[in-house]
mmCIF file of C-alpha atoms in Angstrom:
data_model
loop_
_atom_site.group_PDB
_atom_site.id
_atom_site.type_symbol
_atom_site.label_atom_id
_atom_site.label_comp_id
_atom_site.label_asym_id
_atom_site.label_seq_id
_atom_site.Cartn_x
_atom_site.Cartn_y
_atom_site.Cartn_z
ATOM 1 C CA MET B 1 3.834 -15.676 -26.202
ATOM 2 C CA ARG B 2 0.909 -14.137 -24.362
ATOM 3 C CA LYS B 3 1.390 -12.357 -21.067
ATOM 4 C CA LEU B 4 -1.066 -11.783 -18.258
ATOM 5 C CA PRO B 5 -1.735 -8.133 -17.373
ATOM 6 C CA HIS B 6 0.491 -8.138 -14.269
ATOM 7 C CA GLN B 7 3.435 -9.579 -16.205
ATOM 8 C CA LYS B 8 3.500 -6.423 -18.327
ATOM 9 C CA LEU B 9 3.941 -4.106 -15.333
ATOM 10 C CA LEU B 10 7.293 -2.765 -14.185
ATOM 11 C CA ALA B 11 5.742 -2.407 -10.727
ATOM 12 C CA TYR B 12 5.186 -6.166 -10.618
ATOM 13 C CA GLU B 13 8.827 -6.836 -11.525
ATOM 14 C CA VAL B 14 10.003 -4.431 -8.830
ATOM 15 C CA ALA B 15 7.669 -5.999 -6.259
ATOM 16 C CA MET B 16 9.182 -9.400 -7.081
ATOM 17 C CA LYS B 17 12.673 -7.952 -6.570
ATOM 18 C CA LEU B 18 11.525 -6.542 -3.235
ATOM 19 C CA LEU B 19 10.303 -9.998 -2.218
ATOM 20 C CA GLU B 20 13.634 -11.552 -3.186
ATOM 21 C CA SER B 21 15.610 -8.900 -1.303
ATOM 22 C CA VAL B 22 13.483 -9.360 1.838
ATOM 23 C CA ARG B 23 14.156 -13.104 1.645
ATOM 24 C CA ASP B 24 17.882 -12.470 1.110
ATOM 25 C CA ALA B 25 18.052 -10.328 4.276
ATOM 26 C CA ARG B 26 17.735 -13.616 6.211
ATOM 27 C CA ILE B 27 15.782 -12.290 9.182
ATOM 28 C CA ARG B 28 16.501 -14.600 12.124
ATOM 29 C CA ASP B 29 13.470 -13.722 14.262
ATOM 30 C CA ALA B 30 10.846 -16.182 12.977
ATOM 31 C CA HIS B 31 7.865 -13.938 13.746
ATOM 32 C CA LEU B 32 9.405 -10.851 12.128
ATOM 33 C CA ARG B 33 10.620 -12.903 9.148
ATOM 34 C CA ASP B 34 7.104 -14.265 8.648
ATOM 35 C CA GLN B 35 5.624 -10.778 8.857
ATOM 36 C CA ALA B 36 8.180 -9.344 6.411
ATOM 37 C CA MET B 37 7.686 -12.165 3.921
ATOM 38 C CA ARG B 38 3.891 -12.033 4.132
ATOM 39 C CA ALA B 39 3.955 -8.281 3.527
ATOM 40 C CA ALA B 40 6.350 -8.611 0.579
ATOM 41 C CA LYS B 41 4.268 -11.431 -0.937
ATOM 42 C CA SER B 42 1.147 -9.344 -0.450
ATOM 43 C CA ALA B 43 2.745 -6.429 -2.321
ATOM 44 C CA VAL B 44 3.390 -8.747 -5.273
ATOM 45 C CA LEU B 45 -0.035 -10.387 -5.201
ATOM 46 C CA ASN B 46 -1.963 -7.143 -4.786
ATOM 47 C CA THR B 47 -0.035 -5.637 -7.699
ATOM 48 C CA ALA B 48 -1.107 -8.593 -9.842
ATOM 49 C CA GLU B 49 -4.679 -8.234 -8.633
ATOM 50 C CA ALA B 50 -4.693 -4.506 -9.437
ATOM 51 C CA ALA B 51 -3.513 -5.247 -12.968
ATOM 52 C CA GLY B 52 -6.485 -7.544 -13.433
ATOM 53 C CA ARG B 53 -9.051 -5.049 -12.224
ATOM 54 C CA VAL B 54 -11.123 -3.125 -14.757
ATOM 55 C CA THR B 55 -12.053 0.233 -13.277
ATOM 56 C CA ARG B 56 -9.530 2.896 -12.388
ATOM 57 C CA ALA B 57 -10.940 3.258 -8.866
ATOM 58 C CA ASP B 58 -10.741 -0.475 -8.228
ATOM 59 C CA LYS B 59 -7.152 -0.637 -9.539
ATOM 60 C CA ALA B 60 -6.173 2.314 -7.325
ATOM 61 C CA ARG B 61 -7.741 0.733 -4.232
ATOM 62 C CA VAL B 62 -5.832 -2.518 -4.627
ATOM 63 C CA ILE B 63 -2.488 -0.943 -5.581
ATOM 64 C CA THR B 64 -2.800 1.300 -2.515
ATOM 65 C CA ILE B 65 -2.880 -1.857 -0.404
ATOM 66 C CA ALA B 66 0.188 -3.168 -2.245
ATOM 67 C CA ARG B 67 1.988 0.112 -1.539
ATOM 68 C CA GLY B 68 1.313 -0.193 2.187
ATOM 69 C CA GLU B 69 2.461 -3.815 2.229
ATOM 70 C CA ALA B 70 5.746 -2.872 0.542
ATOM 71 C CA CYS B 71 6.333 -0.229 3.207
ATOM 72 C CA GLU B 72 5.617 -2.786 5.927
ATOM 73 C CA ALA B 73 8.032 -5.310 4.412
ATOM 74 C CA ALA B 74 10.802 -2.713 4.225
ATOM 75 C CA ALA B 75 10.161 -1.574 7.784
ATOM 76 C CA ALA B 76 10.294 -5.153 9.057
ATOM 77 C CA VAL B 77 13.747 -5.630 7.524
ATOM 78 C CA GLU B 78 14.821 -2.260 8.921
ATOM 79 C CA VAL B 79 13.674 -3.324 12.402
ATOM 80 C CA ALA B 80 15.412 -6.691 12.087
ATOM 81 C CA VAL B 81 18.688 -5.039 11.073
ATOM 82 C CA ALA B 82 18.423 -2.521 13.923
ATOM 83 C CA ALA B 83 17.871 -5.429 16.326
ATOM 84 C CA GLY B 84 20.902 -7.263 14.956
ATOM 85 C CA GLU B 85 18.686 -10.032 13.584
ATOM 86 C CA ALA B 86 19.232 -9.693 9.822
ATOM 87 C CA ASP B 87 21.968 -9.204 7.252
ATOM 88 C CA ALA B 88 22.646 -5.463 7.371
ATOM 89 C CA ALA B 89 24.410 -5.620 3.997
ATOM 90 C CA LYS B 90 21.048 -6.434 2.362
ATOM 91 C CA LEU B 91 19.184 -3.433 3.781
ATOM 92 C CA ASP B 92 20.160 -1.040 0.983
ATOM 93 C CA ALA B 93 18.705 -3.360 -1.665
ATOM 94 C CA VAL B 94 15.468 -3.768 0.281
ATOM 95 C CA MET B 95 15.110 -0.012 0.694
ATOM 96 C CA ALA B 96 15.931 0.677 -2.945
ATOM 97 C CA TYR B 97 13.322 -1.778 -4.242
ATOM 98 C CA ALA B 98 10.742 -0.571 -1.717
ATOM 99 C CA ASP B 99 11.386 3.060 -2.685
ATOM 100 C CA ARG B 100 11.100 2.255 -6.391
ATOM 101 C CA PHE B 101 7.923 0.257 -5.848
ATOM 102 C CA VAL B 102 6.294 3.001 -3.768
ATOM 103 C CA ALA B 103 7.095 5.535 -6.502
ATOM 104 C CA LEU B 104 5.625 3.300 -9.213
ATOM 105 C CA ALA B 105 2.542 2.483 -7.132
ATOM 106 C CA THR B 106 1.976 6.148 -6.329
ATOM 107 C CA GLY B 107 2.068 6.970 -10.033
ATOM 108 C CA PHE B 108 -0.348 4.131 -10.709
ATOM 109 C CA ILE B 109 -2.799 5.506 -8.121
ATOM 110 C CA ARG B 110 -2.929 9.011 -9.606
#
């Protein structure tokens, strides 16, 4: 079975896990939940886009955006937990996936 370029990347798999963990945090503030989910989705989509790019500079530019979006998603969950508006038990998973994604994205950029 053929795979698209992004489906071969560990970073894409980790970004998907980050998205799932952000969703599982069940942020109650609708605005913050929307922001967290949009950022997590953007991390996934930009990772896929980077995989489809041809030049190294273009790939690095797009994965840099994905890296920033992953940080934003993690921070949104962190803020929601601090405000008592999300499942605190899910924060460790969010942070672990965000940390792993940032490390993978940083390696991809260099």
